[in-house]
Every structure is written in structure tokens, then in C-alpha cells.
XYZ file of C-alpha atoms in Angstrom:
524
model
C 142.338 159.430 40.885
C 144.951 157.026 40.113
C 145.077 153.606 41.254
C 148.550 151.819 42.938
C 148.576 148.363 41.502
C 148.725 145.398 43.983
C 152.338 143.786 43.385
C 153.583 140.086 44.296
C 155.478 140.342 47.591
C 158.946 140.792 46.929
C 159.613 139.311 43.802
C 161.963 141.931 42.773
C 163.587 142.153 45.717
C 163.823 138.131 46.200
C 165.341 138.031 42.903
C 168.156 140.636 43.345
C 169.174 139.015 46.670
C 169.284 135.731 44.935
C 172.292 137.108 42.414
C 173.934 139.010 45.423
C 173.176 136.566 48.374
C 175.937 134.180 49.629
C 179.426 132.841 49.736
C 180.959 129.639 50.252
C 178.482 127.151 51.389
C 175.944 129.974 50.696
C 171.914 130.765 49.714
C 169.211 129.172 52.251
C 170.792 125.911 52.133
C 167.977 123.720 50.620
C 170.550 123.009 47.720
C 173.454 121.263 49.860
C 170.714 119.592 52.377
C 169.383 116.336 52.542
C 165.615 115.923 52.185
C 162.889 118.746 51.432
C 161.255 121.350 53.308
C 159.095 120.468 55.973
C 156.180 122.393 58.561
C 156.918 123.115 61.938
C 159.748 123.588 63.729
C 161.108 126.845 66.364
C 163.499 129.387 64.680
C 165.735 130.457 67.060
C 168.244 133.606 67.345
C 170.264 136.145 69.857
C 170.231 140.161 69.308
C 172.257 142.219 71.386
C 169.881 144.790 72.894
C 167.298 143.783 75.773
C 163.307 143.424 74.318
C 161.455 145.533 77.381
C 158.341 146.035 75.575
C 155.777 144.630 73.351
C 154.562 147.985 71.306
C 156.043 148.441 68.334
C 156.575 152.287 68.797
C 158.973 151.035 72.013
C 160.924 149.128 69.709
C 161.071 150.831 66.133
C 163.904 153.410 66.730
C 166.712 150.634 66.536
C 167.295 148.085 63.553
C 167.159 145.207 65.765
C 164.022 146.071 67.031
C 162.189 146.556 63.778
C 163.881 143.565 62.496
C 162.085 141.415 65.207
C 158.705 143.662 65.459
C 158.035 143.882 62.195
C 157.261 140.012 62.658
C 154.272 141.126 65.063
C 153.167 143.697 63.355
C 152.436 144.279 59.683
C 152.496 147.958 57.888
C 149.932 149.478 55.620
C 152.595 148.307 52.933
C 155.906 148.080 52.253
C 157.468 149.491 48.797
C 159.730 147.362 46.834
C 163.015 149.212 45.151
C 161.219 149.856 41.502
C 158.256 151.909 43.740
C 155.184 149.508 43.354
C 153.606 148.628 46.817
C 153.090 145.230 48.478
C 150.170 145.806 50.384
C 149.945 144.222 54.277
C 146.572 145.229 55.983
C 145.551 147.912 53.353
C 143.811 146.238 50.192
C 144.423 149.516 48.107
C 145.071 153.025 48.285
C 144.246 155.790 45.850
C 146.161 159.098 45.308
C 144.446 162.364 43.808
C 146.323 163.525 40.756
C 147.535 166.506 42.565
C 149.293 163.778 45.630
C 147.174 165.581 48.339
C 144.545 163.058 48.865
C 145.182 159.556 50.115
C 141.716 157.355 49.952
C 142.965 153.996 52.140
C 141.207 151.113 52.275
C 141.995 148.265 54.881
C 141.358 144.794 53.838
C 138.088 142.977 55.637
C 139.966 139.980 56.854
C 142.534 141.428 59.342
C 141.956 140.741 63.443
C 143.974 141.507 65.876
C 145.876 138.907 67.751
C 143.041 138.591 70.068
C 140.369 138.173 68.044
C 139.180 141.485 67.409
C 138.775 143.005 64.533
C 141.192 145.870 62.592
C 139.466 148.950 61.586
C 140.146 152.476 60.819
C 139.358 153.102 64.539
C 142.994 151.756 65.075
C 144.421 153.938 62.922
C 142.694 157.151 64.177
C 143.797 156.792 67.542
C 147.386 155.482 66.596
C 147.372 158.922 64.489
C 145.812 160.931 67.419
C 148.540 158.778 69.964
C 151.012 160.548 67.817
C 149.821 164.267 67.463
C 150.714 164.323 71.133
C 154.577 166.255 71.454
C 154.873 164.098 74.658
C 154.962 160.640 72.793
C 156.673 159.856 69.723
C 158.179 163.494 67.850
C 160.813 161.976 65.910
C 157.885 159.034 64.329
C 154.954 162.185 63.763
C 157.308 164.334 62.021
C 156.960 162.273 58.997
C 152.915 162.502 58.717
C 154.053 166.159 58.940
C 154.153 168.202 55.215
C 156.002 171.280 55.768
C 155.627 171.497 59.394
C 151.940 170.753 59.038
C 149.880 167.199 60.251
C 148.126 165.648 58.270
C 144.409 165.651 58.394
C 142.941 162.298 58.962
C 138.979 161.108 58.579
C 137.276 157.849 59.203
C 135.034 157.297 56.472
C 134.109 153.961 57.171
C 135.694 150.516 59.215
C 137.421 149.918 56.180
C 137.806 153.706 54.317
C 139.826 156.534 55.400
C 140.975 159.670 54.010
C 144.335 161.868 54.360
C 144.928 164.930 53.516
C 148.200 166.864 52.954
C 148.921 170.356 51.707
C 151.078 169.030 48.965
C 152.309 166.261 46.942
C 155.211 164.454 49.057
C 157.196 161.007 48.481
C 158.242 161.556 52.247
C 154.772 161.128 53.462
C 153.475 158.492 51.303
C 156.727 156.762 52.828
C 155.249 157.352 56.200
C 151.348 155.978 55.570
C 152.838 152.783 53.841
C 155.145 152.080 57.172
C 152.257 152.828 59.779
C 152.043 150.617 62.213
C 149.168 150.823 64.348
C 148.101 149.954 67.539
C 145.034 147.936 68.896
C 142.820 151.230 70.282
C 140.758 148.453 72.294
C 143.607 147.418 74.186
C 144.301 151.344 75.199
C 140.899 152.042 76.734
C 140.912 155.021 78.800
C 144.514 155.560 79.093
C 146.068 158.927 78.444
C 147.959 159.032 75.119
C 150.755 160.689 77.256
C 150.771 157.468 78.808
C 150.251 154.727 76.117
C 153.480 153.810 75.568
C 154.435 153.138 79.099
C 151.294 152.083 80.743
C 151.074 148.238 81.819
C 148.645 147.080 79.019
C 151.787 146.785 76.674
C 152.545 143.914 78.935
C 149.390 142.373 76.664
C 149.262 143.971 73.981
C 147.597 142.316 70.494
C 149.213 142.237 67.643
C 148.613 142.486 63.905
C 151.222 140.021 62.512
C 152.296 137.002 60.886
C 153.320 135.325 64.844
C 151.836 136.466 68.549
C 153.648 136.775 71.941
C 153.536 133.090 73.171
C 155.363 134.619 76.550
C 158.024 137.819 77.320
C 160.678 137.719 79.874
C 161.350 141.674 80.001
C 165.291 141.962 78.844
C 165.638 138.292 78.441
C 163.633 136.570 76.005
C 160.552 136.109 73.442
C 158.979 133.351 72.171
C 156.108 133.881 69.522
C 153.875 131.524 67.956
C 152.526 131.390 64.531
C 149.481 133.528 63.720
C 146.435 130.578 63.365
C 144.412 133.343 61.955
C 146.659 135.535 59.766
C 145.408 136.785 56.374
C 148.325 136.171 54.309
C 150.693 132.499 53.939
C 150.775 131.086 57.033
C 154.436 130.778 58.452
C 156.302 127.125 57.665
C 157.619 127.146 60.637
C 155.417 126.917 64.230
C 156.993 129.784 65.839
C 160.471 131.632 66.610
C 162.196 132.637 70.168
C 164.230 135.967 70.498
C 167.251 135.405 73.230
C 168.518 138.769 74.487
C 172.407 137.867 74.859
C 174.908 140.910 74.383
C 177.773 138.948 74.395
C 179.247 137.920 70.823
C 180.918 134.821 72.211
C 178.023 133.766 74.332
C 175.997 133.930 71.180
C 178.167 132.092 69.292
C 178.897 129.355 72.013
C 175.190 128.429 72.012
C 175.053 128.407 68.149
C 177.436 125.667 68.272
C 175.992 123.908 70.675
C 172.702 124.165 67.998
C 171.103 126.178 70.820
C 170.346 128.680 67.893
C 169.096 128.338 64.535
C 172.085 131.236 63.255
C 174.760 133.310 64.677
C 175.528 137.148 63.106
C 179.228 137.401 61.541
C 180.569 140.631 61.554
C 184.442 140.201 60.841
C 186.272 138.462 58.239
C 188.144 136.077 61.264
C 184.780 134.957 62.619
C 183.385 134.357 59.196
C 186.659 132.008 58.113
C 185.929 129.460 60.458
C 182.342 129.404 58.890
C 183.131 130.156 55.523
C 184.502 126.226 54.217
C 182.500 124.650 57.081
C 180.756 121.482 56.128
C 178.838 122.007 59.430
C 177.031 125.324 58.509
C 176.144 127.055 55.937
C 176.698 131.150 55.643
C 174.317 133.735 54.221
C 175.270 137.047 52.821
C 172.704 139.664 51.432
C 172.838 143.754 51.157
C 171.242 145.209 54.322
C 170.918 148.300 52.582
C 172.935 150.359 55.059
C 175.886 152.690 54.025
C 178.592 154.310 56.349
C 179.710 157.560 55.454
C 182.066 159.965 55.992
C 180.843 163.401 57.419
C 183.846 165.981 57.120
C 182.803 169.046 59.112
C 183.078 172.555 57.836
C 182.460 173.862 61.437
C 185.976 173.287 62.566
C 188.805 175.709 62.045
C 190.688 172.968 60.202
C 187.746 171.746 57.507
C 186.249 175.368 56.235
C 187.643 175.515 53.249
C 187.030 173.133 50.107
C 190.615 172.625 49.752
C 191.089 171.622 53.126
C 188.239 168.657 52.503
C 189.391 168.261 49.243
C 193.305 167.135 50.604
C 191.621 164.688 53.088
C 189.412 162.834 50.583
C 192.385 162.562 48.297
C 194.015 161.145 50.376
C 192.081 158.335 50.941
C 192.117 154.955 49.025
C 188.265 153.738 50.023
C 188.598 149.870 48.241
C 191.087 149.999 51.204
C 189.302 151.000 53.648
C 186.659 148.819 53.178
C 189.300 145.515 52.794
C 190.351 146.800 55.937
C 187.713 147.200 58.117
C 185.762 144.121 56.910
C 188.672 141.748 54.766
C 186.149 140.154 52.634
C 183.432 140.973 49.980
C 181.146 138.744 51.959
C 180.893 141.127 54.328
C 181.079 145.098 52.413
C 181.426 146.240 49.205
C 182.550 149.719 48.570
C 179.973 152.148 48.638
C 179.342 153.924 45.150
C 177.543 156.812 46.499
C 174.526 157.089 49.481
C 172.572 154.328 48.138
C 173.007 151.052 48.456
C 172.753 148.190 45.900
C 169.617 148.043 47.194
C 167.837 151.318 47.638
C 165.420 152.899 45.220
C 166.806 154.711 41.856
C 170.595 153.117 42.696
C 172.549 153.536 39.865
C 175.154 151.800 39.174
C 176.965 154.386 36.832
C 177.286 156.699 39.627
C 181.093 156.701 40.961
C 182.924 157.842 44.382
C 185.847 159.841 44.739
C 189.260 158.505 42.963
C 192.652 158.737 45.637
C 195.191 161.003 44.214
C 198.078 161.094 46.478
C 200.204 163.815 44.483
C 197.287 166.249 44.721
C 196.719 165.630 47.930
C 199.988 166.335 48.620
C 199.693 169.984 47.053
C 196.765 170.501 49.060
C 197.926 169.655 52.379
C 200.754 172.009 51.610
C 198.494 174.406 50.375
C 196.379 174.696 53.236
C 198.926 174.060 56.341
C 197.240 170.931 57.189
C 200.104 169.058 57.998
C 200.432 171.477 60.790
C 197.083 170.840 62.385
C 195.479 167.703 64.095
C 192.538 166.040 61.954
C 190.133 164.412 65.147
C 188.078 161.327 63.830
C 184.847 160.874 66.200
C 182.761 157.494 65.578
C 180.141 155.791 67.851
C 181.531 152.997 70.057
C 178.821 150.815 69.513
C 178.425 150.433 65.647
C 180.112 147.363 64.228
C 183.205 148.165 62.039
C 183.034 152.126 62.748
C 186.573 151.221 65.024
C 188.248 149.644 62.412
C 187.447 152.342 59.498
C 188.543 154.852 61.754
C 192.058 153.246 62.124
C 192.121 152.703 58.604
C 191.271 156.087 58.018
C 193.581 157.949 60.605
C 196.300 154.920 59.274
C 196.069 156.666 55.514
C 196.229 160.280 56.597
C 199.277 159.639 58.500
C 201.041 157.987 55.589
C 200.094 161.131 53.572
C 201.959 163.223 55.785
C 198.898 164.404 58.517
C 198.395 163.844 62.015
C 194.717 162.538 62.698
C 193.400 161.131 65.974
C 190.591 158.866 67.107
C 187.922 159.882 69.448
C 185.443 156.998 70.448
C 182.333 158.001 71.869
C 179.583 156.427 73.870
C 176.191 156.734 71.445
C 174.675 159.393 73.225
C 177.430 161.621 73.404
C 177.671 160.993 69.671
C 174.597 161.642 68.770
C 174.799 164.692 70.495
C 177.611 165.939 68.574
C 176.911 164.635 65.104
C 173.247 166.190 65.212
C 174.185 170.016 66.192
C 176.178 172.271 65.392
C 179.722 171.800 66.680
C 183.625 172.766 65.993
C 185.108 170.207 67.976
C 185.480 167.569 65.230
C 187.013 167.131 61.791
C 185.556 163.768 60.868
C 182.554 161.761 62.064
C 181.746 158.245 60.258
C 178.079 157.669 60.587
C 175.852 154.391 59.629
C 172.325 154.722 58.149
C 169.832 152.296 56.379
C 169.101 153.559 52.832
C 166.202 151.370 52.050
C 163.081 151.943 50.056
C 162.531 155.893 49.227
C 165.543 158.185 49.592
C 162.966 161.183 50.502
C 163.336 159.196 54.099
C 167.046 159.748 54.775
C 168.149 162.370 52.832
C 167.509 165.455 55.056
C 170.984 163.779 56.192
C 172.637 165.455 53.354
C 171.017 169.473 53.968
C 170.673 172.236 55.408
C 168.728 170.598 58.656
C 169.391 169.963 62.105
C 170.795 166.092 60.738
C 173.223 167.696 58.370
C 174.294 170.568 60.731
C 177.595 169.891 60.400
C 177.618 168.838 56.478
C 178.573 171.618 53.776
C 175.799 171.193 51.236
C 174.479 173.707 48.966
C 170.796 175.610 48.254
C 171.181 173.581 44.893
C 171.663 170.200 46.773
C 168.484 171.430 49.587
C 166.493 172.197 46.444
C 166.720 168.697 44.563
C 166.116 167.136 47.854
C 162.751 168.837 47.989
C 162.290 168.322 43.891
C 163.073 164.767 45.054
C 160.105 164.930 47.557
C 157.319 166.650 45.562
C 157.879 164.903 41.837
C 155.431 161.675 41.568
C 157.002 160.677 38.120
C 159.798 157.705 38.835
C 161.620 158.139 36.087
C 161.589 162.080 36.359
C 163.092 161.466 40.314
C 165.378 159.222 39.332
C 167.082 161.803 36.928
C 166.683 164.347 40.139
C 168.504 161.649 42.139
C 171.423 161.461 39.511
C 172.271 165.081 39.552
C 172.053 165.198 43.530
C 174.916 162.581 43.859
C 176.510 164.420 41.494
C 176.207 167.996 43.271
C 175.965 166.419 46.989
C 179.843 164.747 45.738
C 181.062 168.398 44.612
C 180.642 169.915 48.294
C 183.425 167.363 49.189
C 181.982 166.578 52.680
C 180.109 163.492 52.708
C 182.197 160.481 51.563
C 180.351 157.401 51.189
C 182.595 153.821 52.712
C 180.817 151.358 53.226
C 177.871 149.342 51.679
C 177.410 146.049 53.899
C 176.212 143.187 54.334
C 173.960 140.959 56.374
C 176.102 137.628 56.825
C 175.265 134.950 59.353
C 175.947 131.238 59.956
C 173.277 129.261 60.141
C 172.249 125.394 60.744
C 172.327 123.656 57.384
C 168.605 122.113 58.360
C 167.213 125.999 57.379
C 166.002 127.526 54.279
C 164.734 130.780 52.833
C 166.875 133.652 53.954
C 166.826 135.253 51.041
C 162.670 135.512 50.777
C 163.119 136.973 54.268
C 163.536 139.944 53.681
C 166.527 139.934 56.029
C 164.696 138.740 58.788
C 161.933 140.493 59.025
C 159.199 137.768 57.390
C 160.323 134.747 59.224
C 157.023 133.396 57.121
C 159.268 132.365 54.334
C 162.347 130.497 56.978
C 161.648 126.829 56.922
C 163.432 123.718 58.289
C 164.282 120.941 55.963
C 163.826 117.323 56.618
């Protein structure tokens, strides 16, 4: 068996947010602050969707919501970009040479909020919780291995075993990001029912802060961990305010109600930007916004047809227009980020060419046709690429329109099979192994309205099954490479996380963009 090495959290990571972090009066502030860092202190903040629960598996499906969980509860481990694992409650885990045997071992100093202690009993039952259809389908499929769970046995409080019926990158993915839940706290309720029944009102937790108190939709305050096995936070504790307004938000960050305010536009960030009063933080969140050009509809079925509407498009443009500063986006070189495992910067995007564009649209009687641009209503910046976008392929000579769409009805569209759109622009976080998001890209229910190829399906599953880093990351190369030549998935945008915060904070960028509010401090 081999043996994963233990790594020191984040170091790589921490380091390649320190050369990208920032503009203006930028970093974690300790540099342009009087005095040094000091304990104690509340970290304060606003997100824009309600908080209704306390169990992580009620709040993992948005980014938000794992941003501010994964402060309550801690993973198995989480993988840095180069592949080695920072481990959280498991001290170790070994891998059979063959990748079909996972030996995990939990570390013997890990309680739950309430005192008692974390075993492998808590991970059975969070496992068994999510066999059950009824419960969580979208989180189980990825302990699945071709369609199959894995098996699961409790050799000891500290020692379990998984099995899987073949080597997969997708599933060790999965076991490093389990989160488990407190099987104490769930005695005698049906697993149908553990998600919704009134213990989550209570529920312990397994991270660095506990639930001080919880006003359902409105607020949560959390205290630091006295017992937590890892660096105890700086700071004592940090409140979530559930405020959906922008301007609310940023009323009562002014008033130094809150300890930072999200930027999302280049206006807001200008009165931040030469500030005296603030400082701003910028660092890759890892998410790209693409492009999906469907070969479903009448007008997209041919390659030529896709081929005259990414030509057409100047995507350094785009991007100036939709954001109108580097703080906030880069151009996206491909579907990984700056920041995702084996990104390479060599890769390149697609190059404008107006004159063949031209051809093409002439070619192809597009300039006789409507191009319909769909985008979900309540992503940030997906309204002003669109109008960029429809804004370029008018000046080439076609007509496109915008359809917004209310998230479900999105969703709906972009995730079957469908003829009633040309263009969708979609947002996804392409962090830590690319075996996690790439069934975007193929032949599956995600990329039903994608043209990919067998060739692209079959790297994607070479991608999953190869254990050798350096042997995926020449795998990933020639993806990008064949995914680009189907001309339907254009990659846009590559963003950032900016915010203004007080000048009296430190540390954003060991934070891991929010979600280890162990490294934020306040500075005296």
C-alpha cells in the first residue's frame, strides 16, 4: 500500500494567492495598519441567501453556504492544487496499489461540539444517511464508481475501510470532502427524515467555531471552538447577517457594522479602490463562466455555424465589459482556473477573426436567423456578458437576443436536452480535482446540450482512473485541446473574490477565501 504524505495546510495555495491577491490598498492589510495582530475580536459579514439550517448537507449545494459551513464543519481533507492532502479529522489514509482500497484512519483527538467523541460510527451512518434515494442523490452519486456504492466497514473507532470496483480520482475527491454528521445527535430518527427533523435545530459540530445562537433566515453567531484539535482561531468568534440587499449590506459596512462588504462591479469597487478608509482584497475564487453553444437547436448543428459565432467574439472584451477591471476577472484561458489542479498556463482560448466570421455567417445563412442567449438571473455578471455578447454579434452582422431566466427554469433547461436555445453562459467552481466538474463537458445529462466527442468522454474517464499526476496532467492537456475543437464550450470568465474590508483585519489570503476564518485576525 502506498502512503499519502501529511502536507502543511495550504502553503502552496497561501503562496499563489499572495502573488495574485490584491489591488490598490490591497493583501490583509497588516502592512498599511498601525500596531500588530491581536486575539479576540467578532468577524462580521452579510451573504445574500437566508441560513435555515444548521446541517451541513442543508447548506452544501450553494457556494455561500459551504463558504460559511465549512467553518463548522471540517472534511476528511482537503487537496491542495499540486494533489498532496491536508488532512482535517483523518490522521492518514492509505490507498492499495490497484486505487480500490481506501484504509482511513481518524485522528484520536477530534469531539464533537458537544463533547462527544468522533468515531467511525459517524461516518457509517452519514454513509448509510446517504444510500437512502430519498435524501441527498446529487451528494451519494460521488461515493458511487460506475453506478455502484461504495462498500464501507468499521474496523475500529478510529479505522475504516472502502472499497470501490476501480481506481477513481472522482471518488477519492468525494472521501476527502466528507462531511459527517454527529450519529448521536440522530438517535432513532428515520434517515428519510434526518435532514429535516428538529434535532438540526442542535446539532454538534466538528469545526474550528460552534453555533453560539441561529435566528432561522436572519442571522448566526458562532463562537470559537475551546476544544478544537488544530490552531485555535485569533479571533473569538464570527456572526453571519442574512441581508439580500447589496446596498443594505454596504450601508452597514460603512457604518463599521461589518467587518467587509463583497464588490462585484468595477463602479462599486472605485469608490474602494484609492480609499484611505478601507482596504480591498482580490484573490481567484476558482470559478469560470463559460459559454455553452447548443447543437440541439436548428441554428447551432453544424460546426460552422458555432464556428461563425465564436469568431466573432473578442473575449478580453467581454470580460472588460462585464467586470471593467482586472481586480475583478481575468480572461479565462480554458476550464480551469488559475487556480485549479494541472492549470496550465500554455493552454490558449479561441483568437476573434472577424473576416472569417464573416464567411461563415454567409456560409451558413446565419444572418438570417435569431441567435437566443439564455443566462440565470441570479448569477453576478451573467447580465452584463450577455449584453456584451449579443452587443458583438450584432456588430458582426447577426441578430441575437437575451432571455433571462429565473434559476430554476434555467436549470431546467441547461441540464436536458432542449432546442429552444442557441447560447447559455453558465458559472461553475473549478477547484481542486477536475474529475469533479468535468462530466460538464460529455456525453451526460450536465452536458446534454454540449457537442463533445467519444474522444473527449474517453480522456475524461482516462482522467478519472490514472493515479500518476504527471501522466493526468498530460491527459488534461490534450482534453482542452480536443474539448476546444468541438467549438461549443467557450470559456469567459475567470474571477475573482474582491471585497472591502476594515483596515483593522488581516489574513485573507490564509483564508482560504473565507472558509478558515482561523487565520482572519484584528490588528491593534
Amino acid at each position: 500500500m502506498k502512503k499519502l504524505s501529511k502536507v502543511i495546510c495550504l502553503v502552496l495555495s497561501a503562496l499563489m494567492l499572495l502573488s495574485l491577491a490584491a489591488c490598490g490598498k490591497q493583501g490583509d492589510g497588516a502592512d498599511d495598519a498601525q500596531g500588530k495582530p491581536i486575539e479576540g475580536g467578532t468577524f462580521v459579514y452579510a451573504i445574500e441567501e437566508p441560513i435555515t439550517s444548521l446541517n451541513w448537507y442543508n447548506n452544501s449545494s450553494t457556494d455561500l453556504g459551504k463558504q460559511v459551513f465549512q467553518n463548522l464543519y471540517d472534511p476528511m481533507w482537503k487537496s491542495n492544487t499540486d494533489g498532496s492532502l491536508d488532512y482535517r479529522l483523518a490522521k492518514s489514509v492509505d490507498i492499495s496499489e490497484d486505487g480500490t482500497t481506501y484504509t482511513l484512519t481518524l485522528r484520536d483527538d477530534i469531539f464533537w461540539s458537544d463533547g462527544e467523541k468522533i468515531t467511525t460510527d459517524d461516518i457509517v451512518f452519514t454513509l448509510d444517511t446517504l444510500t437512502v434515494p430519498e435524501v441527498a442523490p446529487s451528494t451519494a452519486a460521488a461515493y458511487k464508481v460506475d453506478g455502484e456504492f461504495c462498500t464501507y466497514e468499521k474496523q475500529s473507532d478510529t479505522v475504516i475501510v472502502f472499497k470501490v470496483g476501480r481506481a477513481s480520482n472522482l471518488f477519492k475527491k468525494a472521501l476527502g470532502a466528507l462531511y459527517i454528521l454527529p450519529a448521536h445527535c440522530f438517535e432513532g430518527v428515520p434517515a428519510t427524515e434526518v435532514l429535516t427533523c428538529e434535532q438540526n435545530a442542535n446539532i454538534a459540530t466538528s469545526g474550528a467555531f460552534v453555533v453560539d445562537s441561529f435566528n432561522v433566515g436572519e442571522k448566526l453567531v458562532c463562537l470559537k471552538n475551546p476544544n478544537y484539535y488544530r490552531t485555535a482561531a485569533h479571533i473569538d468568534g464570527f456572526e453571519v447577517r442574512c441581508v439580500s440587499d447589496a446596498s443594505t449590506q454596504e450601508i452597514a459596512f460603512r457604518n463599521k457594522e461589518l467587518s467587509i462588504f463583497t464588490i462585484s462591479n468595477a463602479e462599486t469597487l472605485a469608490n474602494y479602490k484609492d480609499n484611505d478608509e478601507y482596504q480591498v482584497v482580490s484573490y481567484p475564487d476558482g470559478r469560470i463562466t463559460f459559454m455553452e453553444i447548443n447543437p440541439n437547436s436548428e441554428a447551432m448543428s453544424t460546426m460552422e455555424a458555432r464556428q461563425a459565432v465564436i469568431y466573432a467574439l473578442d473575449l478580453d472584451a467581454l470580460v472588460y465589459g462585464t467586470y471593467g477591471d482586472e481586480a475583478l476577472c481575468r480572461t479565462a484561458t480554458s476550464i480551469l482556473s488559475t487556480v485549479s489542479m494541472f492549470y496550465n498556463p500554455e493552454i490558449t482560448n479561441y483568437k476573434q477573426d472577424l473576416d472569417k466570421a464573416a464567411q461563415l455567417i454567409e456560409q451558413t445563412g446565419l444572418k438570417d436567423k435569431t441567435i437566443k442567449i439564455i443566462y440565470n438571473s441570479a448569477r453576478v455578471g451573467q447580465e452584463e456578458l450577455a449584453t456584451m455578447i449579443k452587443s458583438q454579434l450584432d456588430a458582426a452582422g447577426l441578430n441575437a437576443q437575451i432571455d433571462s431566466m429565473e434559476t430554476a427554469a434555467y436549470f431546467k433547461s441547461y441540464f436536458y436536452a432542449t432546442d429552444s436555445y442557441d447560447i447559455a453562459l453558465m458559472g461553475n467552481g473549478m477547484l481542486d480535482d477536475p474529475s469533479g466538474f468535468v462530466g460538464l463537458f460529455a456525453h451526460t445529462r450536465s452536458g446534454a446540450n454540449m457537442y463533445t466527442t467519444d474522444e473527449v468522454d474517453n480522456m475524461w474517464k482516462q482522467l478519472d482512473r490514472e493515479m500518476d499526476p504527471a501522466v493526468r496532467q498530460d491527459i488534461m492537456n490534450q482534453a482542452l485541446q480536443a474539448l476546444k475543437d468541438c467549438w461549443s464550450c467557450v470559456p469567459v470568465l475567470d474571477t475573482n473574490y474582491v471585497c472591502a474590508a476594515q483596515k483593522n483585519i488581516g489574513g485573507f489570503e490564509a483564508s482560504d477565501r473565507l472558509t478558515d476564518l482561523t487565520q482572519i485576525y484584528f490588528i491593534g
